[in-house]
Coordinates of C-alpha atoms in Angstrom, one line a residue:
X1 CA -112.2 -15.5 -60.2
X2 CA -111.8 -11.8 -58.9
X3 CA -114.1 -12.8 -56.3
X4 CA -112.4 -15.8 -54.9
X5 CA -108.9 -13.6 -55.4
X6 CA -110.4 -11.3 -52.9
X7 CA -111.7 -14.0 -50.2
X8 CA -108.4 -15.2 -50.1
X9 CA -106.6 -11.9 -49.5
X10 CA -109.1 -11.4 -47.0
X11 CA -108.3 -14.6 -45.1
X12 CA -104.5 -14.0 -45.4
X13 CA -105.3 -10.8 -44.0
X14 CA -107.1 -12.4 -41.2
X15 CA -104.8 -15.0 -40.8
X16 CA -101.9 -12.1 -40.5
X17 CA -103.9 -9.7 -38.1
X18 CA -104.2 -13.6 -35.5
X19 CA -100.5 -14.8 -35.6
X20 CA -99.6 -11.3 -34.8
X21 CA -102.1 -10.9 -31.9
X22 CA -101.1 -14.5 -30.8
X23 CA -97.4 -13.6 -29.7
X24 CA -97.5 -9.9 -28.8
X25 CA -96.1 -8.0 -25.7
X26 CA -99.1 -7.9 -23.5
X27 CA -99.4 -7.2 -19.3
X28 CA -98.7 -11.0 -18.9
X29 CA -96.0 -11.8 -20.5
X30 CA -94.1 -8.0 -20.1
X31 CA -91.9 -9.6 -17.7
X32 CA -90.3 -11.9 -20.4
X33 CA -89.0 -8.5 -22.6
X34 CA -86.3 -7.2 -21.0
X35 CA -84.5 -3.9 -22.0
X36 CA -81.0 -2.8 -21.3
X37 CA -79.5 0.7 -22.3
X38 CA -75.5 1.6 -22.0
X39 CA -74.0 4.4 -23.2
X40 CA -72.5 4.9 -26.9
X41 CA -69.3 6.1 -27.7
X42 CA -68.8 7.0 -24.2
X43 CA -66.9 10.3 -24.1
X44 CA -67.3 13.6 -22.2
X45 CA -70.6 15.6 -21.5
X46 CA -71.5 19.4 -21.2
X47 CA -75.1 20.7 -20.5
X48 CA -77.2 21.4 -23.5
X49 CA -75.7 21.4 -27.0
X50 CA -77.5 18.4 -28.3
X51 CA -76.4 18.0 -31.6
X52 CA -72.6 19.2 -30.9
X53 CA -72.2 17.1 -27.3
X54 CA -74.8 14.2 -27.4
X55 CA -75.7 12.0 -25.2
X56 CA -76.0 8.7 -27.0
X57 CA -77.2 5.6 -25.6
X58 CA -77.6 2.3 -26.9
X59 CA -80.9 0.4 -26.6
X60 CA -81.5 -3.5 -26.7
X61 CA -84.6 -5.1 -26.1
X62 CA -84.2 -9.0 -25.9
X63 CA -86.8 -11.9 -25.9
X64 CA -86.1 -13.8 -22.8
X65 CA -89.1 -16.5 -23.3
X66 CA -89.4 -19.9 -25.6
X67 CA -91.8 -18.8 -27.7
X68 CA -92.2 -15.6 -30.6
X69 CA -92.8 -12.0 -29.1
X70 CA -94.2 -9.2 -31.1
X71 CA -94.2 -5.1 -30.4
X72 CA -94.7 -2.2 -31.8
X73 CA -91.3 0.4 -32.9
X74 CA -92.2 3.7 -34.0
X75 CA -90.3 4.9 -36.8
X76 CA -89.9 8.2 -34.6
X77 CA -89.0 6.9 -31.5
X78 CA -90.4 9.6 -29.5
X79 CA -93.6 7.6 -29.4
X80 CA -91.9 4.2 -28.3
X81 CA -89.2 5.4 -25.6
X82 CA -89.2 7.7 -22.9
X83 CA -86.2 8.7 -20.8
X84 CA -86.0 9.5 -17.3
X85 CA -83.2 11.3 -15.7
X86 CA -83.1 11.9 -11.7
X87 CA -80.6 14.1 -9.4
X88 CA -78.8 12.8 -6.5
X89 CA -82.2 14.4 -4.5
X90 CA -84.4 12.5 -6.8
X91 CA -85.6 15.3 -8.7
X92 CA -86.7 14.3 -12.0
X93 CA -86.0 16.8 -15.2
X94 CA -88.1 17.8 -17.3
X95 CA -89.0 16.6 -20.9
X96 CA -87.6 18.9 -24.1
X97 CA -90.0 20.5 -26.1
X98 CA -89.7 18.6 -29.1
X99 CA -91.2 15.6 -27.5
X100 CA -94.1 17.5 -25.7
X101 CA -94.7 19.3 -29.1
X102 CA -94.7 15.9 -30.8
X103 CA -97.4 14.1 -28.1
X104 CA -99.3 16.7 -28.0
X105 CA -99.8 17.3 -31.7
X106 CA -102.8 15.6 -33.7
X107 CA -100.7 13.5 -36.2
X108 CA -99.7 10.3 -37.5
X109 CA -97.4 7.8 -35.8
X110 CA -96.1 5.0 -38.5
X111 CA -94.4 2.1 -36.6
X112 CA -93.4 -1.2 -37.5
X113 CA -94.0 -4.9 -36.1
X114 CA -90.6 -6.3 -34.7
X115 CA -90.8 -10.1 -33.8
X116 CA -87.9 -12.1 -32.1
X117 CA -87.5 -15.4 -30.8
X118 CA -86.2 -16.9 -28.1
X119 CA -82.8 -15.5 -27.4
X120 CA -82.9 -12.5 -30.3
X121 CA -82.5 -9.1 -29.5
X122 CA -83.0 -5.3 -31.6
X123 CA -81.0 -2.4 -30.6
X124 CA -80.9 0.9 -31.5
X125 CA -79.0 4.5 -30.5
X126 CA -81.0 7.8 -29.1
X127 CA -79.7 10.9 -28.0
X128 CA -80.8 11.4 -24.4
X129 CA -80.5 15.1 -25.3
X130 CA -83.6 15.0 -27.5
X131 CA -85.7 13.8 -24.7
X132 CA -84.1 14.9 -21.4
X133 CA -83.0 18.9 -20.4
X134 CA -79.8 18.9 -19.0
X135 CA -79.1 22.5 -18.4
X136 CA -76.5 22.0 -15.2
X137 CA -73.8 20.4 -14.6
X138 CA -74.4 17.3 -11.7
X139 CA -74.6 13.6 -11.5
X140 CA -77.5 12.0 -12.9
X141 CA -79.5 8.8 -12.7
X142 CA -81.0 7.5 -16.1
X143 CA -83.3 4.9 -17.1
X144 CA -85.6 4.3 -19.9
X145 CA -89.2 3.3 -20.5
X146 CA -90.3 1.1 -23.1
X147 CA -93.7 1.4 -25.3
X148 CA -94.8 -2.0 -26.6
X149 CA -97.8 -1.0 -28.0
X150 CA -96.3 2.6 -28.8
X151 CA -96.9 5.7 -26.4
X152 CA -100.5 5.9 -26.2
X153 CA -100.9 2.7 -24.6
X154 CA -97.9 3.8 -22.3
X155 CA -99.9 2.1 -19.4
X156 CA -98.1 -0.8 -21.1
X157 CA -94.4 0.2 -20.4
X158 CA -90.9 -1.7 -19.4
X159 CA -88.3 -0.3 -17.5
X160 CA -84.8 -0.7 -18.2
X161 CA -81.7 -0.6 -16.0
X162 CA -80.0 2.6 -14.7
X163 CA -77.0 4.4 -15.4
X164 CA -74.7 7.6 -14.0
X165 CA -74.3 10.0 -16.1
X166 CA -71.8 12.7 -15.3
X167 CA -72.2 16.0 -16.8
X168 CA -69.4 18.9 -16.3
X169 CA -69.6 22.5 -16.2
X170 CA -69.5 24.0 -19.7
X171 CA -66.2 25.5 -21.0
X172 CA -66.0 29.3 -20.3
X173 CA -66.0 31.9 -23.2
X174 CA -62.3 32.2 -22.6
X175 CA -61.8 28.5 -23.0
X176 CA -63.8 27.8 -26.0
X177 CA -61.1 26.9 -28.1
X178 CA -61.8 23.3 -25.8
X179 CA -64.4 21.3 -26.9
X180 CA -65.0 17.2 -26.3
X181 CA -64.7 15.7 -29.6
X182 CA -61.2 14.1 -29.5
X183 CA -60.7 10.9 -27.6
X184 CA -61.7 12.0 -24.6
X185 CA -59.4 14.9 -24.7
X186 CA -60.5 18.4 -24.7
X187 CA -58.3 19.4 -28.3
X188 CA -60.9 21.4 -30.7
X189 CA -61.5 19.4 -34.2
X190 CA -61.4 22.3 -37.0
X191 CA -61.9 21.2 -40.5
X192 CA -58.7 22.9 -42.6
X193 CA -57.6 24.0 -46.0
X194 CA -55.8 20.3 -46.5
X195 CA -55.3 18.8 -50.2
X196 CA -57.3 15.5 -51.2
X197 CA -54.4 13.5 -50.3
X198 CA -54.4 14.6 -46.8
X199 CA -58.0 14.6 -46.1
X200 CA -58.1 11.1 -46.8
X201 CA -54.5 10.2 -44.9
X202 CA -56.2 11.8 -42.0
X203 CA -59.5 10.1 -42.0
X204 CA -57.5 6.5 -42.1
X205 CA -55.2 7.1 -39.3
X206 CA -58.4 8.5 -37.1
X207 CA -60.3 4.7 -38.4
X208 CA -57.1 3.2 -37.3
X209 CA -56.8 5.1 -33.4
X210 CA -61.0 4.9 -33.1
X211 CA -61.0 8.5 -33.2
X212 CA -64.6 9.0 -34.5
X213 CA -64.9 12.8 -34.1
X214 CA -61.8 13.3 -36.3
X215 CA -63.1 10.0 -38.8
X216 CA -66.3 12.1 -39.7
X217 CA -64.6 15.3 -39.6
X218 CA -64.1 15.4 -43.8
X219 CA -66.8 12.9 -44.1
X220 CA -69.8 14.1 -46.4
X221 CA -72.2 11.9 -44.4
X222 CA -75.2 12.9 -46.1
X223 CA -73.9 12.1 -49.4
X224 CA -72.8 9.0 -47.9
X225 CA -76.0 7.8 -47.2
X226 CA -77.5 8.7 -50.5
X227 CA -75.3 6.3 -52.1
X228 CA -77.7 4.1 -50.8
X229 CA -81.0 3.9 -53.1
X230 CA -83.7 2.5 -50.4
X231 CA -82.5 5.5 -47.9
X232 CA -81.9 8.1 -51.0
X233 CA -85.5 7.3 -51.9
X234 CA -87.0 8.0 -48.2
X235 CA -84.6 10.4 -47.3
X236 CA -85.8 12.8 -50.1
X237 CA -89.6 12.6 -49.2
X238 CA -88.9 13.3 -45.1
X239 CA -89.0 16.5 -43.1
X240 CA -85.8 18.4 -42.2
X241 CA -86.1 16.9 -38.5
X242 CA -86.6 13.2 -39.8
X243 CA -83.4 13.8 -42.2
X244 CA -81.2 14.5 -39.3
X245 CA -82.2 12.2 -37.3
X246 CA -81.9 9.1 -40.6
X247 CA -78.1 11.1 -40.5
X248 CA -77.8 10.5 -36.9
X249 CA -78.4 7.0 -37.0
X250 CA -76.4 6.5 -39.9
X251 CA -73.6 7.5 -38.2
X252 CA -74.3 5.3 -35.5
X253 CA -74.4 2.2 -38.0
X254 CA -71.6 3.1 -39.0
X255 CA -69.6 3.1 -36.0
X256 CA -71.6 0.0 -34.9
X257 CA -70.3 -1.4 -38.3
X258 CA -73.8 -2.8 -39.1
X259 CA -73.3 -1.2 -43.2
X260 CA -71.1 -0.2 -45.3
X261 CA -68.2 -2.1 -43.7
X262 CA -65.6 -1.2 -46.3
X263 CA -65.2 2.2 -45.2
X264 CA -65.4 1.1 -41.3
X265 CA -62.4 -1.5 -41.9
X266 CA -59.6 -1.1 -40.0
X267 CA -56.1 -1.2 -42.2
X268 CA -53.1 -2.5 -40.5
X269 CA -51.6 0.1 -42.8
X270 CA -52.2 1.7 -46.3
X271 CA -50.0 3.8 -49.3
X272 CA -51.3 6.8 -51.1
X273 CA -51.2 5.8 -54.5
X274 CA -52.2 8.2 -56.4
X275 CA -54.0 11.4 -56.2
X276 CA -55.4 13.2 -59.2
X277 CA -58.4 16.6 -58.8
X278 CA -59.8 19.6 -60.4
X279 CA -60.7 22.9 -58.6
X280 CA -63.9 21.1 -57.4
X281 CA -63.9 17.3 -58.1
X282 CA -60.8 14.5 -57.1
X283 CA -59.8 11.0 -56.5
X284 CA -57.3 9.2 -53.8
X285 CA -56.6 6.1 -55.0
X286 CA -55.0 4.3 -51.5
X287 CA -53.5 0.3 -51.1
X288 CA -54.7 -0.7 -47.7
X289 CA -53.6 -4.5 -46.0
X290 CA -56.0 -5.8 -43.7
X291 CA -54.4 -8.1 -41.1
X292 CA -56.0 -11.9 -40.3
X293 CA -55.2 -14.1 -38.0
X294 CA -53.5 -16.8 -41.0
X295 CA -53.3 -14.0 -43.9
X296 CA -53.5 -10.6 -45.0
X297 CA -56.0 -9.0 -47.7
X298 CA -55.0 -6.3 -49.8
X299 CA -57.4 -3.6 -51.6
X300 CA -57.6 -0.5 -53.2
X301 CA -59.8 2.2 -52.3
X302 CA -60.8 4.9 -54.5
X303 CA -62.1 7.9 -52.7
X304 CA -64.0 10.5 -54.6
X305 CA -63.6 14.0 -53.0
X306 CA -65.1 17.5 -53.8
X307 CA -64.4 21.0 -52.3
X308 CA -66.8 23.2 -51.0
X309 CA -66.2 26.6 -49.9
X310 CA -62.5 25.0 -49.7
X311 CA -63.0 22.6 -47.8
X312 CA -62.4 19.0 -49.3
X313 CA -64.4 16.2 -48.6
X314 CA -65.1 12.4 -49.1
X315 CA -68.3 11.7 -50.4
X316 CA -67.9 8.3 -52.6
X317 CA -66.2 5.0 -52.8
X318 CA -65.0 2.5 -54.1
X319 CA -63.0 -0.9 -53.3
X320 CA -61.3 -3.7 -55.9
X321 CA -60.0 -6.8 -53.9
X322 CA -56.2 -7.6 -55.0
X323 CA -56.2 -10.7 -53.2
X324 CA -54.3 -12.5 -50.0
X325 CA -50.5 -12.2 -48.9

């Protein structure tokens, strides 16, 4: 019995290792994978500063044949993408030293088989910054190459379409009260000493205008995720570099509104209810109407805040449906 237990695992194995082979990107059928990148969030871009100006772009790879392709995604994706950035002279800039570090160190990449059929697409969001060194301010041309079969095979590779990006000169030490984070204005974001009730007025109104700077701004996005138990579980065994980056694309889901929608939705308007906290711990308990095209839906949100170093922040959730008006 544990014999014949085996054989079949074996041939479903087997079986598995074929159907995969059968349909995956290979030099022949390349030209049926097409991949498109457009930038994310659009907004205004400085040299440098990765993580507090990046440059996010949106990926999609699409299936344009009739039948199943397969490919390769790293979980890192370092060793499935490449960026390429070019000046108006067609000078090409150079690589960070993350990613050299990373391809040039003995280790192991883990990657997972994506399949799509005919018409299906998978996107993600990178930050150009962690790939590219933009250290001037210019005009670039960017594009993106494509790993099927992950880096190492990179003589495999897709080529996406280009884009201008436009990167300004840097604000001056006199001006650095100005930074890019609201709207696509140049008005500094400053977390402040603002009760519970406020923190959470404020983060509704920015939801409401698309202001996504000042929507994270009392946002504990790390405790966020955790309220998740798949990503709580991974995010707790990861490096330091792998946590930010699972917080980086978090973020991006959430603006994307692929999870947690609830927090994401978009009131038509909302009444503080009522507001009850501690030194440390709090609630805001807020009606919010959602406007359809033949009804409206009303809910209540309970926000959980806590303060740190007295700062308040939103780190928990809840919504109770009240039904349709």
């Amino acid at each position: 019995m544990k014999r014949s237990t085996i054989y079949i695992i074996s041939l479903l194995l087997i079986f598995g290792q074929i159907a995969f082979g059968q349909n995956k990107v290979t030099p022949d059928n390349l030209d049926n994978l097409s991949v498109s990148i457009k930038f994310f969030d659009r907004t205004i871009y400085y040299p440098e500063n990765k993580d507090t100006n990046p440059v996010f772009v949106h990926i999609s790879i699409k299936n344009n044949t009739n039948e199943t392709l397969r490919f390769k995604l790293a979980d890192d994706r370092m060793f499935s993408c490449d960026f390429n950035a070019f000046t108006v002279k067609n000078t090409q800039l150079q690589q960070t030293e993350s990613i050299i570090s990373k391809r040039t160190t003995n280790q192991t990449v883990y990657f997972r088989e994506i399949s799509l059929e005919t018409g299906e697409e998978y996107s993600f969001v990178e930050n150009l910054k962690e790939y590219i060194q933009i250290t001037e301010p210019s005009v670039y041309y960017i594009e993106l190459n494509f790993y099927p079969e992950l880096y190492k095979s990179k003589y495999l590779s897709k080529t996406s379409n280009r884009l201008t990006l436009e990167v300004r000169p840097s604000p001056s030490a006199a001006s650095s009260s100005v930074l890019p984070v609201k709207n696509k204005t140049a008005e500094l974001l400053k977390m402040e000493e603002i009760s519970p009730d406020k923190v959470v007025e404020q983060t509704i109104i920015a939801r409401q205008k698309s202001l996504w700077d000042q929507y994270f701004l009392y946002m504990d996005i790390e405790a966020m995720l955790l309220r998740n138990s798949a990503q709580k579980r991974k995010y707790i065994t990861v490096s330091a570099e792998e946590r930010a980056r699972m917080l980086k694309l978090y973020k991006a889901d959430l603006m994307q509104s692929k999870l947690d929608n609830d927090i994401v939705a978009i009131p038509e308007k909302f009444e503080i209810e009522k507001t009850v906290y501690t030194k440390t711990e709090g609630t805001v308990t807020v009606t919010e109407w959602f406007k359809y095209p033949n009804f409206r839906e009303k809910k209540s949100y309970v926000y959980k805040v806590r303060q740190r170093e007295g700062i308040w922040q939103i780190y928990d959730y809840t919504v109770t449906n009240l039904g349709t008006e």
